[in-house]
Amino acid sequence: MVNAIITGTGFYVPPRVVTNDDLVREHGMETSDEWIQQRTGIRERRFAADGVGSADLGLAATEMAVADAGIEPRDLDMIIFATLSPEHCFPGSGVYLQDKLGLTAGDALRYVPCLDIRNQCSGFLYGTQVATALIRSGQHKRVLLVGAETHSHALDLSTRGRTVASLFGDGAGAVVFEASEEDRGVRGVWLGADGSHADVLSQPLWDISRFPFVEVDEQGVGHIPPSMLFAHMDGRTVFKHAVIKLAGALMQALGETRSTLEDIDLFMLHQANKRINEYVASKLNIPAHKVPHNIERYGNTTAATIPILLAEAQRDGTLQRGMRIALAAFGSGFTWGSAIIDW
Ligand code: UT7
């Protein structure tokens, strides 16, 4: 049987560090290091420079992942790009990444298909299911999955936007999935969604049911009110559903693979809020040392949190060949998912 194994990981975070105090000092946000750390565990996050977008961050992460896999970008059969902060409304960020990888001209020319995934915090899990299915079906041999976000350019960094803006940061993670006869790799992915909560965490920007879809003045300039321009969130509702769905998704993954908690070496959970993950771990009796975090350094990088975690854990030796790991994420939509991977 053909398995989808991860042969390369990579990550990139922009160099500019923004501490909780910087949000107060530089942006005048009425918040405090104490408030943010107590509620979320976040100490600092990274912000990309003006002119740098999600495909740029994704490029750096991809270069590391492809090198780690020992292949060239032109060896890829498919690019899957998960983001909620794409360069534009359309086309998706995948084609911009493909171009930046040098696949559209010269010796490396290869018209690798590109697919964008719009599943926010669970984008990496949804992408993992697609990549695994493409490989297991024999359709493709090598699939790149990137999660990359440039949140900072679309955050309301004033006090009005603090509930959302204090949580998010920029970054990218990438993995290469390859077809293999080895008895390891992705054992399963379990996904879910509940669209009745679609507006609880969203960034509408426009309403396509309206004619015109944004208000346009006599000069043809569109006007978007802050309530549509920036993401908004009912934090308590998200928190409540997140703990239930994350715990359920993990239990499902364990049940479907007949794994016990002891069989799982690491639980790589989406980094939305350290308290959410600690709560889930305590409810399921998962020891803290099996639940790595990097939210204190990067904040919530949405589609990028899990691939960044994987890439860092592989490099610092936390994640080793032969381990069985569980992945889980929950976010806007609501959408969620879990996976079991034998590394
Ligand atoms: O990956 C995306 C998924 N997102 C999540 O998983 C987030 C889930 N939710 C949460 O993590 C928490 O709900 C938050 C950390 C976002 C908020 O914590 P909370 O304890 O639920 O606070 P709250 O939203 O109920 O707000 C309490 C107060 C409000 O003030 P009033 O109305 O009581 O006067 C907020 O305006 O805290 C205020 N507040 C802040 N104060 C200082 C909200 N954000 C901030 C802030 N600094 N950054």
mmCIF file of C-alpha atoms and ligand atoms in Angstrom:
data_model
loop_
_atom_site.group_PDB
_atom_site.id
_atom_site.type_symbol
_atom_site.label_atom_id
_atom_site.label_comp_id
_atom_site.label_asym_id
_atom_site.label_seq_id
_atom_site.Cartn_x
_atom_site.Cartn_y
_atom_site.Cartn_z
ATOM 1 C CA MET A 1 0.000 0.000 0.000
ATOM 2 C CA VAL A 2 1.194 3.509 -0.816
ATOM 3 C CA ASN A 3 1.571 5.779 2.193
ATOM 4 C CA ALA A 4 1.959 9.561 2.383
ATOM 5 C CA ILE A 5 5.038 10.307 4.476
ATOM 6 C CA ILE A 6 6.453 13.705 5.370
ATOM 7 C CA THR A 7 10.007 13.863 4.037
ATOM 8 C CA GLY A 8 10.737 17.546 4.586
ATOM 9 C CA THR A 9 9.714 20.349 6.935
ATOM 10 C CA GLY A 10 10.516 24.049 6.900
ATOM 11 C CA PHE A 11 9.449 27.294 8.508
ATOM 12 C CA TYR A 12 10.054 30.995 8.361
ATOM 13 C CA VAL A 13 9.082 33.875 10.607
ATOM 14 C CA PRO A 14 9.864 37.499 9.726
ATOM 15 C CA PRO A 15 12.633 39.108 11.809
ATOM 16 C CA ARG A 16 10.600 41.931 13.390
ATOM 17 C CA VAL A 17 9.606 40.983 16.947
ATOM 18 C CA VAL A 18 6.570 42.788 18.388
ATOM 19 C CA THR A 19 6.142 42.327 22.128
ATOM 20 C CA ASN A 20 2.904 42.870 24.016
ATOM 21 C CA ASP A 21 4.379 46.109 25.357
ATOM 22 C CA ASP A 22 5.150 47.199 21.772
ATOM 23 C CA LEU A 23 1.405 46.979 20.988
ATOM 24 C CA VAL A 24 0.869 49.581 23.723
ATOM 25 C CA ARG A 25 3.950 51.708 23.005
ATOM 26 C CA GLU A 26 3.942 51.725 19.214
ATOM 27 C CA HIS A 27 0.256 51.381 18.390
ATOM 28 C CA GLY A 28 -1.409 52.969 21.402
ATOM 29 C CA MET A 29 -3.501 49.860 22.049
ATOM 30 C CA GLU A 30 -5.075 49.847 25.512
ATOM 31 C CA THR A 31 -3.862 46.464 26.685
ATOM 32 C CA SER A 32 -1.066 45.082 28.828
ATOM 33 C CA ASP A 33 1.543 42.370 28.770
ATOM 34 C CA GLU A 34 -0.127 40.901 31.852
ATOM 35 C CA TRP A 35 -3.614 40.729 30.238
ATOM 36 C CA ILE A 36 -2.376 39.071 27.061
ATOM 37 C CA GLN A 37 -0.016 36.621 28.771
ATOM 38 C CA GLN A 38 -2.563 35.587 31.396
ATOM 39 C CA ARG A 39 -5.334 34.898 28.901
ATOM 40 C CA THR A 40 -3.359 33.504 25.967
ATOM 41 C CA GLY A 41 0.272 32.747 26.898
ATOM 42 C CA ILE A 42 1.494 35.091 24.131
ATOM 43 C CA ARG A 43 4.611 37.186 24.925
ATOM 44 C CA GLU A 44 5.479 38.370 21.437
ATOM 45 C CA ARG A 45 4.756 37.779 17.760
ATOM 46 C CA ARG A 46 6.431 38.566 14.419
ATOM 47 C CA PHE A 47 5.227 41.189 11.951
ATOM 48 C CA ALA A 48 6.245 41.109 8.283
ATOM 49 C CA ALA A 49 7.722 44.243 6.700
ATOM 50 C CA ASP A 50 5.704 46.415 4.355
ATOM 51 C CA GLY A 51 5.966 44.818 0.906
ATOM 52 C CA VAL A 52 6.282 41.236 2.210
ATOM 53 C CA GLY A 53 3.282 38.950 1.681
ATOM 54 C CA SER A 54 2.187 35.414 2.519
ATOM 55 C CA ALA A 55 3.721 33.904 -0.635
ATOM 56 C CA ASP A 56 7.082 35.477 0.332
ATOM 57 C CA LEU A 57 6.933 33.901 3.781
ATOM 58 C CA GLY A 58 5.748 30.652 2.192
ATOM 59 C CA LEU A 59 8.686 30.749 -0.226
ATOM 60 C CA ALA A 60 11.270 30.811 2.579
ATOM 61 C CA ALA A 61 9.506 27.957 4.418
ATOM 62 C CA THR A 62 9.227 25.963 1.176
ATOM 63 C CA GLU A 63 12.912 26.362 0.352
ATOM 64 C CA MET A 64 13.763 24.883 3.750
ATOM 65 C CA ALA A 65 11.244 22.019 3.412
ATOM 66 C CA VAL A 66 12.310 21.114 -0.119
ATOM 67 C CA ALA A 67 15.999 21.117 0.889
ATOM 68 C CA ASP A 68 15.140 18.975 3.925
ATOM 69 C CA ALA A 69 13.398 16.486 1.612
ATOM 70 C CA GLY A 70 16.435 16.463 -0.671
ATOM 71 C CA ILE A 71 14.464 17.486 -3.751
ATOM 72 C CA GLU A 72 14.138 20.502 -6.034
ATOM 73 C CA PRO A 73 10.981 22.624 -6.377
ATOM 74 C CA ARG A 74 10.563 21.249 -9.918
ATOM 75 C CA ASP A 75 10.193 17.742 -8.436
ATOM 76 C CA LEU A 76 6.860 18.778 -6.865
ATOM 77 C CA ASP A 77 3.656 17.475 -8.467
ATOM 78 C CA MET A 78 1.304 19.824 -6.613
ATOM 79 C CA ILE A 79 1.367 22.958 -4.458
ATOM 80 C CA ILE A 80 -1.305 23.359 -1.793
ATOM 81 C CA PHE A 81 -1.385 26.761 -0.099
ATOM 82 C CA ALA A 82 -3.436 27.294 3.064
ATOM 83 C CA THR A 83 -3.940 30.895 4.191
ATOM 84 C CA LEU A 84 -6.553 33.379 5.368
ATOM 85 C CA SER A 85 -4.278 36.277 4.401
ATOM 86 C CA PRO A 86 -3.719 35.713 0.668
ATOM 87 C CA GLU A 87 -1.993 38.349 -1.479
ATOM 88 C CA HIS A 88 -5.300 39.143 -3.229
ATOM 89 C CA CYS A 89 -8.953 38.180 -3.478
ATOM 90 C CA PHE A 90 -7.903 36.165 -6.504
ATOM 91 C CA PRO A 91 -5.890 34.434 -7.749
ATOM 92 C CA GLY A 92 -4.843 32.446 -4.715
ATOM 93 C CA SER A 93 -1.379 32.602 -3.153
ATOM 94 C CA GLY A 94 -0.357 29.205 -4.558
ATOM 95 C CA VAL A 95 0.373 30.556 -8.038
ATOM 96 C CA TYR A 96 2.404 33.456 -6.610
ATOM 97 C CA LEU A 97 4.477 30.934 -4.667
ATOM 98 C CA GLN A 98 4.901 28.789 -7.782
ATOM 99 C CA ASP A 99 6.244 31.802 -9.681
ATOM 100 C CA LYS A 100 8.585 32.794 -6.829
ATOM 101 C CA LEU A 101 9.904 29.223 -6.778
ATOM 102 C CA GLY A 102 11.107 29.796 -10.355
ATOM 103 C CA LEU A 103 8.815 27.166 -11.860
ATOM 104 C CA THR A 104 7.314 29.414 -14.511
ATOM 105 C CA ALA A 105 10.386 30.085 -16.684
ATOM 106 C CA GLY A 106 13.848 28.887 -17.603
ATOM 107 C CA ASP A 107 15.342 25.451 -16.976
ATOM 108 C CA ALA A 108 13.065 24.726 -14.012
ATOM 109 C CA LEU A 109 9.873 25.423 -15.985
ATOM 110 C CA ARG A 110 7.138 23.156 -14.725
ATOM 111 C CA TYR A 111 3.452 24.001 -14.641
ATOM 112 C CA VAL A 112 2.858 22.397 -11.242
ATOM 113 C CA PRO A 113 -0.846 22.659 -10.340
ATOM 114 C CA CYS A 114 -1.661 25.004 -7.450
ATOM 115 C CA LEU A 115 -4.573 24.707 -5.054
ATOM 116 C CA ASP A 116 -5.543 27.189 -2.345
ATOM 117 C CA ILE A 117 -7.246 26.142 0.869
ATOM 118 C CA ARG A 118 -9.452 28.566 2.789
ATOM 119 C CA ASN A 119 -9.971 26.846 6.084
ATOM 120 C CA GLN A 120 -8.228 29.280 8.389
ATOM 121 C CA CYS A 121 -6.818 27.658 11.540
ATOM 122 C CA SER A 122 -7.593 24.130 10.343
ATOM 123 C CA GLY A 123 -6.199 24.786 6.840
ATOM 124 C CA PHE A 124 -3.165 22.604 7.506
ATOM 125 C CA LEU A 125 -5.357 19.653 8.547
ATOM 126 C CA TYR A 126 -7.625 20.065 5.518
ATOM 127 C CA GLY A 127 -4.528 20.311 3.319
ATOM 128 C CA THR A 128 -3.076 17.188 4.919
ATOM 129 C CA GLN A 129 -6.190 15.234 3.994
ATOM 130 C CA VAL A 130 -6.061 16.449 0.382
ATOM 131 C CA ALA A 131 -2.314 15.737 0.058
ATOM 132 C CA THR A 132 -2.710 12.272 1.586
ATOM 133 C CA ALA A 133 -5.641 11.397 -0.674
ATOM 134 C CA LEU A 134 -3.778 12.578 -3.794
ATOM 135 C CA ILE A 135 -0.780 10.426 -2.893
ATOM 136 C CA ARG A 136 -2.691 7.332 -1.789
ATOM 137 C CA SER A 137 -4.813 7.398 -4.935
ATOM 138 C CA GLY A 138 -1.647 7.372 -7.048
ATOM 139 C CA GLN A 139 -2.470 10.775 -8.566
ATOM 140 C CA HIS A 140 0.711 12.459 -7.300
ATOM 141 C CA LYS A 141 4.034 11.411 -5.784
ATOM 142 C CA ARG A 142 5.209 14.650 -4.183
ATOM 143 C CA VAL A 143 2.894 17.286 -2.740
ATOM 144 C CA LEU A 144 3.943 20.516 -1.039
ATOM 145 C CA LEU A 145 1.642 21.848 1.682
ATOM 146 C CA VAL A 146 2.273 25.398 2.892
ATOM 147 C CA GLY A 147 0.524 27.314 5.656
ATOM 148 C CA ALA A 148 1.478 31.002 5.577
ATOM 149 C CA GLU A 149 -0.015 34.160 7.037
ATOM 150 C CA THR A 150 0.643 37.886 6.925
ATOM 151 C CA HIS A 151 -1.958 38.806 9.481
ATOM 152 C CA SER A 152 -0.311 41.963 10.721
ATOM 153 C CA HIS A 153 -1.082 43.923 7.554
ATOM 154 C CA ALA A 154 -4.827 43.405 8.066
ATOM 155 C CA LEU A 155 -5.167 43.843 11.828
ATOM 156 C CA ASP A 156 -6.866 46.757 13.554
ATOM 157 C CA LEU A 157 -4.001 47.578 15.931
ATOM 158 C CA SER A 158 -6.021 50.257 17.744
ATOM 159 C CA THR A 159 -7.879 49.575 21.000
ATOM 160 C CA ARG A 160 -11.025 48.907 18.951
ATOM 161 C CA GLY A 161 -9.415 45.813 17.434
ATOM 162 C CA ARG A 162 -7.524 44.529 20.482
ATOM 163 C CA THR A 163 -9.521 41.317 21.026
ATOM 164 C CA VAL A 164 -8.314 40.012 17.664
ATOM 165 C CA ALA A 165 -5.146 42.026 17.044
ATOM 166 C CA SER A 166 -3.373 40.981 20.250
ATOM 167 C CA LEU A 167 -3.578 37.303 19.271
ATOM 168 C CA PHE A 168 -2.205 37.020 15.750
ATOM 169 C CA GLY A 169 1.263 36.994 14.212
ATOM 170 C CA ASP A 170 2.934 36.358 10.856
ATOM 171 C CA GLY A 171 4.807 33.237 9.776
ATOM 172 C CA ALA A 172 4.926 30.254 7.477
ATOM 173 C CA GLY A 173 5.455 26.518 7.682
ATOM 174 C CA ALA A 174 5.772 23.965 4.894
ATOM 175 C CA VAL A 175 5.961 20.197 4.546
ATOM 176 C CA VAL A 176 6.673 17.865 1.626
ATOM 177 C CA PHE A 177 4.519 14.743 1.426
ATOM 178 C CA GLU A 178 5.916 11.873 -0.635
ATOM 179 C CA ALA A 179 4.548 8.530 -1.741
ATOM 180 C CA SER A 180 6.267 5.648 -0.005
ATOM 181 C CA GLU A 181 5.940 1.887 0.440
ATOM 182 C CA GLU A 182 7.241 2.304 4.017
ATOM 183 C CA ASP A 183 4.760 1.360 6.715
ATOM 184 C CA ARG A 184 4.489 4.844 8.250
ATOM 185 C CA GLY A 185 3.188 8.303 7.422
ATOM 186 C CA VAL A 186 -0.332 9.722 7.651
ATOM 187 C CA ARG A 187 -2.619 7.091 9.207
ATOM 188 C CA GLY A 188 -5.762 9.171 8.892
ATOM 189 C CA VAL A 189 -7.275 12.663 8.921
ATOM 190 C CA TRP A 190 -10.678 13.461 10.446
ATOM 191 C CA LEU A 191 -12.343 16.746 9.604
ATOM 192 C CA GLY A 192 -15.477 18.587 10.670
ATOM 193 C CA ALA A 193 -17.300 21.880 10.163
ATOM 194 C CA ASP A 194 -20.265 23.764 11.631
ATOM 195 C CA GLY A 195 -21.355 26.626 9.391
ATOM 196 C CA SER A 196 -24.007 27.812 11.837
ATOM 197 C CA HIS A 197 -21.122 29.683 13.556
ATOM 198 C CA ALA A 198 -19.620 31.105 10.363
ATOM 199 C CA ASP A 199 -19.961 34.728 11.520
ATOM 200 C CA VAL A 200 -18.557 34.233 15.028
ATOM 201 C CA LEU A 201 -14.992 34.668 13.757
ATOM 202 C CA SER A 202 -14.813 36.297 10.352
ATOM 203 C CA GLN A 203 -13.415 39.097 8.214
ATOM 204 C CA PRO A 204 -16.225 39.890 5.737
ATOM 205 C CA LEU A 205 -14.473 42.676 3.751
ATOM 206 C CA TRP A 206 -17.429 42.724 1.336
ATOM 207 C CA ASP A 207 -20.887 41.248 0.855
ATOM 208 C CA ILE A 208 -21.219 39.759 -2.638
ATOM 209 C CA SER A 209 -25.015 39.540 -2.245
ATOM 210 C CA ARG A 210 -25.084 43.350 -2.322
ATOM 211 C CA PHE A 211 -25.096 45.344 -5.542
ATOM 212 C CA PRO A 212 -22.487 46.764 -5.612
ATOM 213 C CA PHE A 213 -20.571 44.454 -3.287
ATOM 214 C CA VAL A 214 -18.870 47.421 -1.563
ATOM 215 C CA GLU A 215 -20.071 50.987 -1.372
ATOM 216 C CA VAL A 216 -18.517 52.922 -4.231
ATOM 217 C CA ASP A 217 -18.362 56.739 -4.421
ATOM 218 C CA GLU A 218 -18.600 58.935 -7.518
ATOM 219 C CA GLN A 219 -14.863 58.542 -8.206
ATOM 220 C CA GLY A 220 -15.226 54.765 -8.199
ATOM 221 C CA VAL A 221 -13.446 54.430 -4.836
ATOM 222 C CA GLY A 222 -14.761 51.667 -2.620
ATOM 223 C CA HIS A 223 -15.519 52.355 1.050
ATOM 224 C CA ILE A 224 -15.449 49.571 3.589
ATOM 225 C CA PRO A 225 -16.446 50.247 7.217
ATOM 226 C CA PRO A 226 -14.076 48.949 9.934
ATOM 227 C CA SER A 227 -16.665 46.357 10.974
ATOM 228 C CA MET A 228 -16.214 44.719 7.545
ATOM 229 C CA LEU A 229 -12.560 45.609 6.953
ATOM 230 C CA PHE A 230 -11.099 43.897 10.004
ATOM 231 C CA ALA A 231 -11.599 40.450 11.485
ATOM 232 C CA HIS A 232 -13.945 40.295 14.439
ATOM 233 C CA MET A 233 -14.461 37.521 16.947
ATOM 234 C CA ASP A 234 -16.713 36.532 19.797
ATOM 235 C CA GLY A 235 -13.786 35.151 21.784
ATOM 236 C CA ARG A 236 -15.786 33.372 24.475
ATOM 237 C CA THR A 237 -17.917 31.447 21.959
ATOM 238 C CA VAL A 238 -14.817 30.428 20.007
ATOM 239 C CA PHE A 239 -13.088 29.314 23.210
ATOM 240 C CA LYS A 240 -16.080 27.252 24.356
ATOM 241 C CA HIS A 241 -16.441 25.404 21.047
ATOM 242 C CA ALA A 242 -12.680 25.041 20.570
ATOM 243 C CA VAL A 243 -12.127 22.986 23.716
ATOM 244 C CA ILE A 244 -15.065 20.680 22.967
ATOM 245 C CA LYS A 245 -14.238 20.137 19.302
ATOM 246 C CA LEU A 246 -10.481 19.759 19.833
ATOM 247 C CA ALA A 247 -11.001 17.151 22.539
ATOM 248 C CA GLY A 248 -13.578 15.343 20.357
ATOM 249 C CA ALA A 249 -11.333 15.418 17.277
ATOM 250 C CA LEU A 250 -8.433 13.980 19.245
ATOM 251 C CA MET A 251 -10.603 11.236 20.766
ATOM 252 C CA GLN A 252 -11.837 10.369 17.262
ATOM 253 C CA ALA A 253 -8.276 10.146 15.932
ATOM 254 C CA LEU A 254 -7.249 7.888 18.818
ATOM 255 C CA GLY A 255 -10.329 5.712 18.418
ATOM 256 C CA GLU A 256 -10.028 5.302 14.642
ATOM 257 C CA THR A 257 -6.367 4.270 14.902
ATOM 258 C CA ARG A 258 -6.935 2.188 18.063
ATOM 259 C CA SER A 259 -4.298 4.285 19.836
ATOM 260 C CA THR A 260 -4.125 4.923 23.558
ATOM 261 C CA LEU A 261 -2.884 8.211 24.999
ATOM 262 C CA GLU A 262 0.352 6.404 25.846
ATOM 263 C CA ASP A 263 0.838 5.458 22.175
ATOM 264 C CA ILE A 264 1.012 9.125 21.188
ATOM 265 C CA ASP A 265 4.429 10.703 21.713
ATOM 266 C CA LEU A 266 3.481 14.275 20.843
ATOM 267 C CA PHE A 267 0.257 16.243 20.475
ATOM 268 C CA MET A 268 0.901 19.014 17.947
ATOM 269 C CA LEU A 269 -2.035 21.331 18.576
ATOM 270 C CA HIS A 270 -2.977 24.527 16.779
ATOM 271 C CA GLN A 271 -1.557 27.514 18.650
ATOM 272 C CA ALA A 272 -4.590 29.782 19.153
ATOM 273 C CA ASN A 273 -4.444 30.161 22.904
ATOM 274 C CA LYS A 274 -2.217 28.298 25.357
ATOM 275 C CA ARG A 275 -5.123 28.081 27.801
ATOM 276 C CA ILE A 276 -7.271 26.226 25.257
ATOM 277 C CA ASN A 277 -4.577 23.585 24.736
ATOM 278 C CA GLU A 278 -3.832 23.266 28.465
ATOM 279 C CA TYR A 279 -7.527 22.798 29.150
ATOM 280 C CA VAL A 280 -7.873 20.113 26.459
ATOM 281 C CA ALA A 281 -4.726 18.358 27.718
ATOM 282 C CA SER A 282 -5.969 18.375 31.318
ATOM 283 C CA LYS A 283 -9.423 17.031 30.319
ATOM 284 C CA LEU A 284 -7.830 14.165 28.336
ATOM 285 C CA ASN A 285 -5.063 13.545 30.928
ATOM 286 C CA ILE A 286 -2.316 14.323 28.436
ATOM 287 C CA PRO A 287 0.947 15.177 30.235
ATOM 288 C CA ALA A 288 2.177 18.714 29.530
ATOM 289 C CA HIS A 289 5.553 17.528 28.157
ATOM 290 C CA LYS A 290 3.730 15.873 25.232
ATOM 291 C CA VAL A 291 2.137 19.159 24.131
ATOM 292 C CA PRO A 292 4.784 21.503 22.660
ATOM 293 C CA HIS A 293 4.011 25.212 22.343
ATOM 294 C CA ASN A 294 5.500 28.142 20.511
ATOM 295 C CA ILE A 295 2.558 30.536 20.894
ATOM 296 C CA GLU A 296 4.530 32.541 23.461
ATOM 297 C CA ARG A 297 7.005 33.521 20.677
ATOM 298 C CA TYR A 298 4.814 33.698 17.571
ATOM 299 C CA GLY A 299 1.202 34.236 18.663
ATOM 300 C CA ASN A 300 -1.453 32.607 16.492
ATOM 301 C CA THR A 301 -0.116 32.187 12.954
ATOM 302 C CA THR A 302 -3.342 30.402 11.861
ATOM 303 C CA ALA A 303 -2.615 27.950 8.989
ATOM 304 C CA ALA A 304 1.092 28.084 9.825
ATOM 305 C CA THR A 305 1.053 27.072 13.503
ATOM 306 C CA ILE A 306 1.228 23.284 13.079
ATOM 307 C CA PRO A 307 3.828 23.155 10.275
ATOM 308 C CA ILE A 308 5.995 25.636 12.217
ATOM 309 C CA LEU A 309 5.662 23.428 15.311
ATOM 310 C CA LEU A 310 6.645 20.340 13.274
ATOM 311 C CA ALA A 311 9.643 22.055 11.687
ATOM 312 C CA GLU A 312 10.922 23.425 14.988
ATOM 313 C CA ALA A 313 10.367 20.156 16.860
ATOM 314 C CA GLN A 314 12.206 18.221 14.158
ATOM 315 C CA ARG A 315 15.174 20.565 14.385
ATOM 316 C CA ASP A 316 15.418 20.685 18.186
ATOM 317 C CA GLY A 317 15.117 16.884 18.405
ATOM 318 C CA THR A 318 11.697 16.812 20.119
ATOM 319 C CA LEU A 319 10.176 15.110 17.067
ATOM 320 C CA GLN A 320 12.008 11.958 16.045
ATOM 321 C CA ARG A 321 11.652 9.196 13.502
ATOM 322 C CA GLY A 322 9.467 6.360 14.832
ATOM 323 C CA MET A 323 7.214 8.608 16.926
ATOM 324 C CA ARG A 324 3.437 8.528 16.622
ATOM 325 C CA ILE A 325 2.038 12.063 16.719
ATOM 326 C CA ALA A 326 -1.463 13.538 16.845
ATOM 327 C CA LEU A 327 -2.384 16.837 15.178
ATOM 328 C CA ALA A 328 -5.508 18.882 15.923
ATOM 329 C CA ALA A 329 -6.839 22.315 15.056
ATOM 330 C CA PHE A 330 -10.005 24.369 15.414
ATOM 331 C CA GLY A 331 -10.936 27.746 14.012
ATOM 332 C CA SER A 332 -13.104 30.038 11.962
ATOM 333 C CA GLY A 333 -15.968 28.430 10.070
ATOM 334 C CA PHE A 334 -16.144 26.711 12.505
ATOM 335 C CA THR A 335 -13.858 24.108 10.996
ATOM 336 C CA TRP A 336 -11.669 21.594 12.781
ATOM 337 C CA GLY A 337 -9.672 18.468 12.242
ATOM 338 C CA SER A 338 -7.252 15.914 13.630
ATOM 339 C CA ALA A 339 -4.678 13.522 12.193
ATOM 340 C CA ILE A 340 -2.413 10.712 13.298
ATOM 341 C CA ILE A 341 1.025 10.474 11.715
ATOM 342 C CA ASP A 342 3.713 7.852 12.266
ATOM 343 C CA TRP A 343 6.819 9.962 11.716
HETATM 344 O O1 UT7 B 1 -7.432 30.484 15.964
HETATM 345 C C1 UT7 B 1 -8.552 31.322 16.042
HETATM 346 C C2 UT7 B 1 -9.408 30.909 17.126
HETATM 347 N N1 UT7 B 1 -9.431 31.896 18.171
HETATM 348 C C3 UT7 B 1 -9.397 31.495 19.416
HETATM 349 O O2 UT7 B 1 -9.248 30.326 19.678
HETATM 350 C C4 UT7 B 1 -9.604 32.524 20.499
HETATM 351 C C5 UT7 B 1 -10.502 31.970 21.562
HETATM 352 N N2 UT7 B 1 -10.845 32.959 22.574
HETATM 353 C C6 UT7 B 1 -9.934 33.437 23.432
HETATM 354 O O3 UT7 B 1 -8.782 33.040 23.394
HETATM 355 C C7 UT7 B 1 -10.386 34.430 24.469
HETATM 356 O O4 UT7 B 1 -11.785 34.568 24.417
HETATM 357 C C8 UT7 B 1 -9.720 35.824 24.325
HETATM 358 C C9 UT7 B 1 -8.248 35.728 24.740
HETATM 359 C C10 UT7 B 1 -9.803 36.302 22.893
HETATM 360 C C11 UT7 B 1 -10.393 36.861 25.202
HETATM 361 O O5 UT7 B 1 -10.394 36.452 26.565
HETATM 362 P P1 UT7 B 1 -11.732 36.535 27.430
HETATM 363 O O6 UT7 B 1 -11.336 36.242 28.808
HETATM 364 O O7 UT7 B 1 -12.716 35.615 26.775
HETATM 365 O O8 UT7 B 1 -12.140 38.039 27.306
HETATM 366 P P2 UT7 B 1 -13.476 38.670 26.684
HETATM 367 O O9 UT7 B 1 -13.447 38.564 25.182
HETATM 368 O O10 UT7 B 1 -14.670 38.153 27.379
HETATM 369 O O11 UT7 B 1 -13.277 40.176 27.064
HETATM 370 C C12 UT7 B 1 -13.188 40.583 28.408
HETATM 371 C C13 UT7 B 1 -12.765 42.027 28.438
HETATM 372 C C14 UT7 B 1 -13.584 42.919 27.521
HETATM 373 O O12 UT7 B 1 -13.785 44.142 28.177
HETATM 374 P P3 UT7 B 1 -15.204 44.478 28.830
HETATM 375 O O13 UT7 B 1 -16.192 44.427 27.672
HETATM 376 O O14 UT7 B 1 -15.445 43.394 29.831
HETATM 377 O O15 UT7 B 1 -15.010 45.838 29.390
HETATM 378 C C15 UT7 B 1 -12.656 43.138 26.345
HETATM 379 O O16 UT7 B 1 -12.884 44.371 25.691
HETATM 380 O O17 UT7 B 1 -11.408 42.121 28.008
HETATM 381 C C16 UT7 B 1 -11.318 43.154 27.018
HETATM 382 N N3 UT7 B 1 -10.222 42.837 26.107
HETATM 383 C C17 UT7 B 1 -8.962 43.242 26.327
HETATM 384 N N4 UT7 B 1 -8.405 43.938 27.322
HETATM 385 C C18 UT7 B 1 -7.083 44.169 27.252
HETATM 386 C C19 UT7 B 1 -10.270 42.140 24.953
HETATM 387 N N5 UT7 B 1 -9.038 42.089 24.406
HETATM 388 C C20 UT7 B 1 -8.216 42.764 25.234
HETATM 389 C C21 UT7 B 1 -6.830 43.043 25.226
HETATM 390 N N6 UT7 B 1 -6.314 43.745 26.245
HETATM 391 N N7 UT7 B 1 -6.011 42.613 24.229
#
